[in-house]
Structure formats: structure tokens, C-alpha cells
Short mmCIF file of C-alpha atoms and ligand atoms in Angstrom, two decimals:
data_model
loop_
_atom_site.label_atom_id
_atom_site.label_comp_id
_atom_site.label_asym_id
_atom_site.label_seq_id
_atom_site.Cartn_x
_atom_site.Cartn_y
_atom_site.Cartn_z
CA MET A 1 59.26 -13.57 -10.57
CA LYS A 2 58.62 -14.69 -14.67
CA HIS A 3 55.19 -16.33 -13.16
CA LEU A 4 54.56 -13.53 -11.64
CA LEU A 5 55.10 -11.59 -14.39
CA LEU A 6 53.31 -13.28 -16.28
CA ALA A 7 49.90 -14.09 -14.16
CA GLY A 8 49.92 -10.50 -13.18
CA LEU A 9 49.68 -10.10 -16.72
CA VAL A 10 46.87 -12.72 -16.99
CA ALA A 11 45.23 -10.37 -14.50
CA VAL A 12 45.62 -7.79 -16.46
CA SER A 13 44.53 -8.70 -19.89
CA ALA A 14 41.26 -10.35 -17.85
CA THR A 15 39.96 -6.90 -16.27
CA SER A 16 40.35 -5.63 -18.97
CA ALA A 17 38.62 -7.64 -21.73
CA TRP A 18 35.55 -6.46 -19.32
CA ALA A 19 36.47 -2.47 -19.71
CA ASP A 20 33.91 -2.40 -22.57
CA TYR A 21 31.03 -3.80 -19.89
CA PRO A 22 28.17 -3.18 -21.24
CA ASP A 23 28.15 -3.33 -25.06
CA LYS A 24 25.39 -4.59 -25.69
CA PRO A 25 21.87 -4.62 -23.98
CA VAL A 26 20.95 -6.20 -20.33
CA THR A 27 18.28 -8.44 -19.76
CA ILE A 28 17.33 -8.50 -15.93
CA VAL A 29 14.81 -11.50 -15.51
CA VAL A 30 11.40 -10.55 -12.75
CA PRO A 31 10.66 -13.88 -11.79
CA PHE A 32 6.99 -12.84 -11.09
CA ALA A 33 4.36 -11.30 -14.30
CA ALA A 34 4.71 -8.35 -14.95
CA GLY A 35 2.17 -5.39 -13.86
CA GLY A 36 2.82 -6.04 -10.30
CA PRO A 37 4.78 -5.17 -7.82
CA THR A 38 9.06 -6.96 -8.38
CA ASP A 39 8.25 -5.94 -12.40
CA LYS A 40 7.40 -2.27 -11.11
CA VAL A 41 10.58 -1.87 -8.70
CA ALA A 42 12.45 -3.53 -12.05
CA ARG A 43 11.42 -1.32 -14.16
CA ASP A 44 12.03 1.79 -12.03
CA LEU A 45 15.71 0.68 -11.60
CA ALA A 46 16.17 -0.28 -15.21
CA GLU A 47 15.59 3.21 -16.17
CA ALA A 48 17.83 4.55 -13.62
CA LEU A 49 20.34 2.04 -14.05
CA ARG A 50 21.06 2.57 -18.01
CA LYS A 51 22.52 6.18 -17.31
CA PRO A 52 25.20 4.75 -15.52
CA LEU A 53 25.34 1.20 -17.49
CA GLY A 54 26.23 3.50 -20.38
CA GLY A 55 23.04 4.88 -21.94
CA GLN A 56 22.17 0.62 -23.30
CA SER A 57 19.13 -0.73 -23.49
CA ILE A 58 18.06 -2.56 -19.84
CA ILE A 59 15.62 -5.67 -21.44
CA ILE A 60 13.20 -6.80 -18.40
CA GLU A 61 12.26 -9.97 -19.03
CA ASN A 62 9.32 -11.43 -16.77
CA VAL A 63 9.14 -15.36 -15.69
CA GLY A 64 6.81 -16.42 -13.71
CA GLY A 65 6.17 -18.80 -12.18
CA ALA A 66 5.95 -20.93 -8.55
CA GLY A 67 6.78 -18.40 -6.34
CA GLY A 68 9.57 -16.76 -8.18
CA THR A 69 11.69 -19.50 -8.45
CA LEU A 70 11.30 -20.87 -12.03
CA GLY A 71 12.73 -16.77 -13.03
CA ALA A 72 16.05 -17.49 -10.56
CA ALA A 73 16.66 -20.30 -11.76
CA ARG A 74 16.72 -19.12 -15.33
CA VAL A 75 19.50 -16.81 -14.34
CA ALA A 76 21.36 -19.79 -12.24
CA LYS A 77 21.66 -21.58 -16.10
CA ALA A 78 22.23 -18.93 -17.65
CA SER A 79 25.78 -17.56 -18.96
CA ASN A 80 28.05 -15.94 -16.91
CA ASP A 81 28.89 -12.66 -18.58
CA GLY A 82 26.86 -10.04 -17.30
CA TYR A 83 24.37 -9.98 -19.17
CA THR A 84 21.06 -11.48 -17.46
CA LEU A 85 20.23 -10.32 -14.38
CA LEU A 86 17.93 -11.08 -11.73
CA LEU A 87 16.36 -9.18 -9.59
CA HIS A 88 14.42 -10.60 -6.59
CA HIS A 89 12.49 -10.26 -3.72
CA ILE A 90 12.83 -12.19 0.18
CA GLY A 91 11.43 -15.49 -1.98
CA ILE A 92 14.89 -16.26 -2.26
CA SER A 93 15.00 -16.73 1.03
CA THR A 94 11.77 -18.81 1.72
CA ALA A 95 12.03 -20.87 -1.41
CA PRO A 96 14.63 -23.37 0.53
CA ALA A 97 11.76 -24.47 3.54
CA LEU A 98 9.02 -24.27 1.09
CA TYR A 99 10.45 -26.67 -1.87
CA ARG A 100 11.75 -30.42 -1.61
CA LYS A 101 13.54 -29.83 -4.36
CA MET A 102 15.13 -26.86 -5.31
CA ALA A 103 16.47 -26.45 -8.90
CA TYR A 104 19.45 -23.94 -7.71
CA ASP A 105 21.27 -23.59 -4.71
CA THR A 106 20.73 -19.85 -3.82
CA LEU A 107 24.30 -19.01 -1.74
CA GLY A 108 25.79 -21.01 -4.21
CA ASP A 109 25.45 -20.21 -7.82
CA PHE A 110 24.39 -16.72 -7.66
CA GLU A 111 26.80 -13.51 -7.56
CA TYR A 112 25.47 -11.81 -5.37
CA ILE A 113 25.12 -7.42 -6.38
CA GLY A 114 23.48 -5.72 -3.71
CA MET A 115 20.28 -5.24 -1.93
CA VAL A 116 17.82 -2.39 -3.48
CA ASN A 117 14.77 -1.96 -1.02
CA GLU A 118 12.54 -2.87 2.04
CA VAL A 119 9.26 -2.84 0.77
CA PRO A 120 5.53 -3.22 3.67
CA MET A 121 3.45 -4.73 3.12
CA THR A 122 -0.93 -4.37 3.21
CA LEU A 123 -3.50 -6.59 3.52
CA ILE A 124 -6.11 -5.86 1.35
CA GLY A 125 -9.51 -6.99 0.43
CA LYS A 126 -11.86 -7.19 -2.78
CA PRO A 127 -14.96 -3.83 -3.30
CA SER A 128 -17.47 -6.14 -2.85
CA LEU A 129 -16.08 -6.86 0.79
CA PRO A 130 -18.84 -5.86 3.19
CA ALA A 131 -16.16 -5.14 6.11
CA ALA A 132 -15.20 -2.24 6.38
CA ASN A 133 -12.28 -2.28 9.03
CA TYR A 134 -10.25 -4.48 10.72
CA ALA A 135 -12.68 -5.55 13.57
CA GLU A 136 -15.65 -6.30 11.22
CA LEU A 137 -12.91 -8.40 8.61
CA VAL A 138 -12.35 -10.42 11.39
CA LYS A 139 -15.91 -11.53 11.74
CA TRP A 140 -16.32 -11.38 8.48
CA MET A 141 -14.01 -14.07 7.90
CA ASN A 142 -15.63 -16.17 11.04
CA ALA A 143 -18.43 -16.37 9.52
CA ASN A 144 -17.43 -17.33 6.21
CA LYS A 145 -14.75 -19.69 7.42
CA GLY A 146 -14.09 -22.12 4.77
CA LYS A 147 -14.95 -19.97 2.03
CA ILE A 148 -12.04 -17.11 2.22
CA ASN A 149 -10.09 -16.84 -1.39
CA LEU A 150 -6.28 -15.65 -1.15
CA ALA A 151 -4.93 -14.64 -3.28
CA ASN A 152 -0.96 -15.12 -3.54
CA ALA A 153 1.48 -14.77 -6.67
CA GLY A 154 2.89 -18.27 -5.70
CA LEU A 155 4.81 -20.83 -3.10
CA GLY A 156 7.43 -18.65 -1.23
CA ALA A 157 6.51 -15.57 -2.68
CA ALA A 158 5.96 -12.21 -0.38
CA SER A 159 2.10 -12.67 -0.46
CA HIS A 160 2.29 -16.55 0.25
CA LEU A 161 4.82 -16.28 2.64
CA CYS A 162 2.06 -12.79 4.55
CA GLY A 163 -0.67 -15.19 3.65
CA LEU A 164 0.74 -18.03 5.03
CA LEU A 165 1.46 -15.78 8.85
CA PHE A 166 -1.86 -14.42 8.82
CA GLN A 167 -3.42 -16.95 8.79
CA SER A 168 -2.04 -18.79 10.85
CA SER A 169 -2.55 -15.62 13.06
CA VAL A 170 -5.87 -16.16 12.81
CA LYS A 171 -6.16 -19.70 13.36
CA ILE A 172 -8.44 -19.83 9.72
CA ALA A 173 -7.25 -21.39 6.91
CA MET A 174 -8.33 -20.30 3.60
CA GLN A 175 -8.37 -21.12 -0.49
CA THR A 176 -4.91 -19.90 -1.26
CA VAL A 177 -5.37 -18.65 -5.33
CA PRO A 178 -1.80 -18.84 -6.88
CA TYR A 179 -1.01 -16.45 -9.69
CA LYS A 180 2.33 -16.09 -11.47
CA GLY A 181 3.08 -12.72 -10.18
CA THR A 182 0.44 -9.89 -7.58
CA GLY A 183 -0.40 -8.53 -10.35
CA PRO A 184 -2.98 -10.05 -12.45
CA ALA A 185 -4.16 -11.42 -8.86
CA MET A 186 -4.80 -7.87 -8.48
CA THR A 187 -6.88 -7.81 -11.52
CA ASP A 188 -8.78 -10.72 -10.37
CA LEU A 189 -9.46 -8.74 -6.83
CA LEU A 190 -10.80 -5.33 -7.98
CA GLY A 191 -12.57 -7.86 -10.57
CA GLY A 192 -14.30 -9.80 -7.31
CA GLN A 193 -12.48 -13.11 -8.29
CA VAL A 194 -10.77 -13.18 -5.17
CA ASP A 195 -11.31 -12.14 -1.37
CA LEU A 196 -7.93 -11.17 0.42
CA MET A 197 -4.01 -10.22 -0.64
CA CYS A 198 -1.63 -9.52 1.22
CA ASP A 199 0.74 -7.46 -0.93
CA GLN A 200 3.35 -5.29 -1.07
CA THR A 201 2.91 -0.84 -0.45
CA THR A 202 4.24 -0.46 -4.43
CA ASN A 203 1.30 -2.64 -5.61
CA THR A 204 -1.21 -1.43 -3.50
CA THR A 205 -0.70 1.93 -2.48
CA ASN A 206 -2.58 3.77 -5.80
CA GLN A 207 -5.28 1.23 -5.84
CA ILE A 208 -5.67 2.00 -1.76
CA ALA A 209 -5.62 6.15 -2.56
CA ALA A 210 -8.75 5.39 -5.27
CA GLY A 211 -10.50 3.10 -3.29
CA ALA A 212 -10.86 0.55 -5.37
CA VAL A 213 -9.69 -2.31 -2.89
CA LYS A 214 -10.79 -2.38 0.83
CA ALA A 215 -7.31 -1.83 2.90
CA TYR A 216 -7.26 -3.63 6.30
CA ALA A 217 -3.31 -3.45 7.54
CA VAL A 218 -0.55 -2.58 7.42
CA THR A 219 2.16 -5.49 8.21
CA THR A 220 5.24 -3.41 9.73
CA ASP A 221 4.92 -2.84 13.13
CA HIS A 222 4.62 0.84 13.27
CA ARG A 223 2.76 2.50 11.01
CA LEU A 224 3.38 3.77 8.37
CA SER A 225 3.86 7.87 7.24
CA THR A 226 3.05 6.91 2.91
CA PRO A 227 -0.41 9.79 2.69
CA ALA A 228 -2.81 7.18 1.32
CA LEU A 229 -1.86 4.79 3.62
CA LYS A 230 -0.61 7.23 7.34
CA ASN A 231 -4.36 5.64 8.00
CA LEU A 232 -4.30 1.97 7.92
CA PRO A 233 -3.52 0.44 12.18
CA THR A 234 -0.70 -2.53 12.27
CA LEU A 235 -1.62 -5.86 12.25
CA ASP A 236 -0.09 -6.12 15.58
CA GLU A 237 -1.75 -3.29 17.35
CA SER A 238 -5.17 -5.36 15.73
CA GLY A 239 -4.43 -8.42 17.89
CA LEU A 240 -2.15 -10.16 16.32
CA LYS A 241 1.06 -9.40 18.35
CA GLY A 242 4.37 -9.28 16.69
CA PHE A 243 3.30 -9.75 13.57
CA ASN A 244 5.66 -8.02 11.12
CA VAL A 245 6.63 -8.55 7.81
CA THR A 246 8.78 -6.62 5.33
CA ILE A 247 10.47 -7.90 1.99
CA TRP A 248 12.72 -6.79 0.81
CA HIS A 249 14.94 -6.81 -3.03
CA GLY A 250 18.41 -7.43 -4.59
CA MET A 251 19.50 -7.98 -7.65
CA TYR A 252 22.45 -11.46 -8.37
CA ALA A 253 24.27 -12.75 -11.30
CA PRO A 254 24.90 -15.56 -12.61
CA LYS A 255 27.59 -17.46 -10.00
CA GLY A 256 31.54 -16.76 -11.89
CA THR A 257 30.48 -13.39 -13.57
CA PRO A 258 34.11 -11.75 -13.76
CA LYS A 259 34.81 -9.32 -11.02
CA PRO A 260 35.49 -6.56 -13.09
CA VAL A 261 31.60 -6.53 -14.02
CA VAL A 262 29.76 -7.21 -10.79
CA ASP A 263 31.66 -4.74 -9.50
CA LYS A 264 30.88 -2.34 -12.46
CA ILE A 265 27.37 -3.45 -11.48
CA ASN A 266 27.55 -2.81 -7.93
CA ALA A 267 28.69 0.59 -8.72
CA ALA A 268 25.79 1.04 -11.17
CA LEU A 269 23.35 -0.25 -8.80
CA ARG A 270 24.70 2.20 -6.10
CA ALA A 271 24.96 5.38 -8.99
CA ALA A 272 21.11 4.80 -9.33
CA LEU A 273 19.44 4.01 -6.15
CA LYS A 274 20.70 7.28 -5.61
CA ASP A 275 19.27 8.73 -8.46
CA PRO A 276 16.61 10.99 -7.23
CA GLU A 277 13.54 10.33 -9.82
CA PHE A 278 13.81 6.74 -8.97
CA VAL A 279 13.86 7.01 -5.17
CA LYS A 280 11.10 9.59 -5.13
CA ARG A 281 9.05 6.79 -7.13
CA GLU A 282 10.23 4.80 -3.78
CA GLU A 283 8.73 6.15 -1.60
CA ALA A 284 6.25 7.51 -2.80
CA LEU A 285 4.66 3.79 -2.45
CA GLY A 286 5.95 3.36 0.93
CA ALA A 287 9.58 1.57 -0.74
CA VAL A 288 12.33 2.30 2.01
CA VAL A 289 16.17 2.23 -1.24
CA ILE A 290 18.59 0.98 0.66
CA THR A 291 21.58 3.47 1.72
CA ASP A 292 22.87 0.96 4.15
CA ALA A 293 26.78 -1.90 3.73
CA ARG A 294 24.04 -4.51 1.85
CA LEU A 295 24.24 -2.48 -0.59
CA ASP A 296 27.70 -4.30 -0.75
CA GLY A 297 27.18 -7.66 -2.30
CA ALA A 298 28.81 -9.55 0.36
CA GLU A 299 27.49 -7.81 3.37
CA HIS A 300 23.90 -8.22 1.04
CA LYS A 301 24.76 -12.44 0.62
CA LYS A 302 25.61 -12.98 4.64
CA PHE A 303 21.31 -11.29 4.87
CA VAL A 304 19.89 -13.55 3.04
CA ALA A 305 22.01 -16.64 4.50
CA ALA A 306 20.78 -14.88 7.83
CA GLU A 307 16.91 -14.69 6.32
CA ILE A 308 16.92 -18.07 4.83
CA ALA A 309 17.74 -19.34 8.51
CA LYS A 310 14.81 -17.05 10.09
CA TRP A 311 12.53 -17.89 8.02
CA ALA A 312 12.98 -21.56 8.00
CA SER A 313 11.87 -21.77 11.51
CA ILE A 314 8.68 -19.50 11.79
CA ILE A 315 7.65 -21.32 8.28
CA LYS A 316 8.37 -23.85 9.73
CA ALA A 317 5.99 -23.16 12.82
CA ALA A 318 3.37 -22.20 10.98
CA GLY A 319 3.57 -24.90 8.23
CA GLU A 320 -0.24 -26.51 8.41
CA TYR A 321 -0.46 -23.93 6.55
CA ALA A 322 1.72 -23.17 3.64
CA ASP A 323 -0.72 -25.22 0.98
N1 LIG B 401 4.58 -9.54 -4.57
C1 LIG B 401 4.26 -10.32 -5.67
C2 LIG B 401 4.89 -11.57 -4.46
O1 LIG B 401 6.44 -11.87 -3.91
C3 LIG B 401 5.00 -10.96 -6.82
C4 LIG B 401 5.12 -9.87 -8.07
O2 LIG B 401 5.90 -8.84 -7.94
O3 LIG B 401 4.28 -9.53 -8.94
O4 LIG B 401 3.58 -11.96 -4.06
#
């Protein structure tokens, strides 16, 4: 009885020790460069999280490089006190199939907070590319085999994954050019230093709407309703049968972050994802905010485990284009 009482008291004081969380600024690590789509989601989300997190400042720290694995490793090794969080994307589940040696364990080194959104991708080209539509792009690619550059955000990034599937579907190998994020990659695409890129609609919609890049297709198996994207064909209907890539973002904390803190961040995330301003910004750029069971950390973790298995076999099959 005495033991039970003592255990109860310890549990209560452990909970109350975190009652004031957060009482100082919270850092969200973005594992890609500033100015890209993951950075954009993180900054918009930080704004929406501020109120439910008691008005605390949220600092975005960009740790780009190695397809998002450097930033993820930074959070896996950070203090597990709830003040360093990770906003990552599908790359957290594709990296294990692509890196021989990982600096962290995707399922073992994080507390899963919840899933944020799902985002389609688009295939875009530099403004001076002569092809005006997908059929012309295919002709241009066949005429320029061996000379085509494809930008991405490093091995395991969404742009890499999409580019890998695209190359293996069209059976044309391209020279990949890795950046620390597709923000800087977009700058080079606009400048004509690289030819093609596959990137999230959250980074490409405004450039497509402005006519600043050539847009060829969406990567989903259905056309999108976003005004600037609604005339784009799917890659599937353009001849790449079965092509279907949608990426997603999720939030994570270092393993061992106390449950009351993880629960508070999860509650804040749920509130942020209902923030009308956040939802409006996401929808305007083709993204879909999560409203289903994957908002729950344990459900999101199950989803990520399934993604790891799914992409491992797809990446293996497309492996010869993996660089
Ligand atoms: N969207 C990029 C990618 O995974 C990364 C970024 O957000 O900059 O390719």
C-alpha cells in the first residue's frame, strides 16, 4: 500500500514537473534549407502552434544536407525535454532503404507526435526548356539522353524519391544535382542551371501560377483542383501507368521526451491543424491537412513503419537510378 502511494506521488510530481511546459522558446528543426517546402510548412505551422503552446516563441532551425538525415540525427541526439522537435517528411521513412549506415533509428529514436499533412508533387522544368507539355518533354529527353540534369534535395528526399521513380519509369538516367533543400534548387532551376525537378506543390504552385517554370505533370494518380495546377495531367495518364507519389510531413521529439510533454505538443498540433489560416495556406498550395487517426502519435508511427516497408521494395526495384 505504502509502495503504491509512493508510486502515485512520484507519478503526480513527474506530471506536475512538466505542467509549465513550454516556459521557454521551442526549436523546430527542419532538415532542409530555408525557403523550400518543408521550411514553409514548418514556418506556417510554427505560427499556428504558438497560441496553443501558450504564446511561446518557436524557432525554426534549418539543418539541411544528406537528404534530411543530418537534421533528423540532430533531433535524435538532442535533449529529450520537449524543447527540440523535428518536422520531417516522407524522407524519414525512405532513408533506411538508401543509406548503408544510419546515424539514428527511425522507429526507435523518436517519440512520434503526429502527422501534419499530405502533399502532391509536380514535375517542372527550367523556363528555357523548349518542351511545352509532357509529350514534348519525352521527345526532348530522348533527344538529350546523357545531358539531362535533375535537381533534388539529396538522397532520400522527396524530390530524390520522385526523381528516382520518374527516371526508372521513363528508363532514362539523368545526372542528379543534390542541394540542401529544394528552396536553393528552385533558385538554380529558375536560373537555368538545372533542367528538371520533381517537387512539392507547396514549393511549385506559385512559380507555376506565375509562369516562371515549365510545368509538365502532377505525380498523384488524380488531377488536382488547385487553380494553378488543375490543367496539369497526371504522370499516370501521360503514359507512366501506376505512377503515384504523395508525400507527407510529421512531427517528432527525441526518444524519452516525457509523455505529458508529448501529449501537450500533440494537443497543440491538433489545434494548429484546425487553425483556419493554416488550413487555408496549405490548401492554396495543394496540400491536405491531416484530420484522421494519424494525428495520433502511435497511429502515425504505425503508418511510418508501413511506409518504410513499402518504399524499401519500390526503391530496391528502381535501384539502378538511385544516385
Ligand atoms: N521538398 C524537398 C525534398 O524533399 C526538401 C525541402 O523541403 O527543401 O525534396
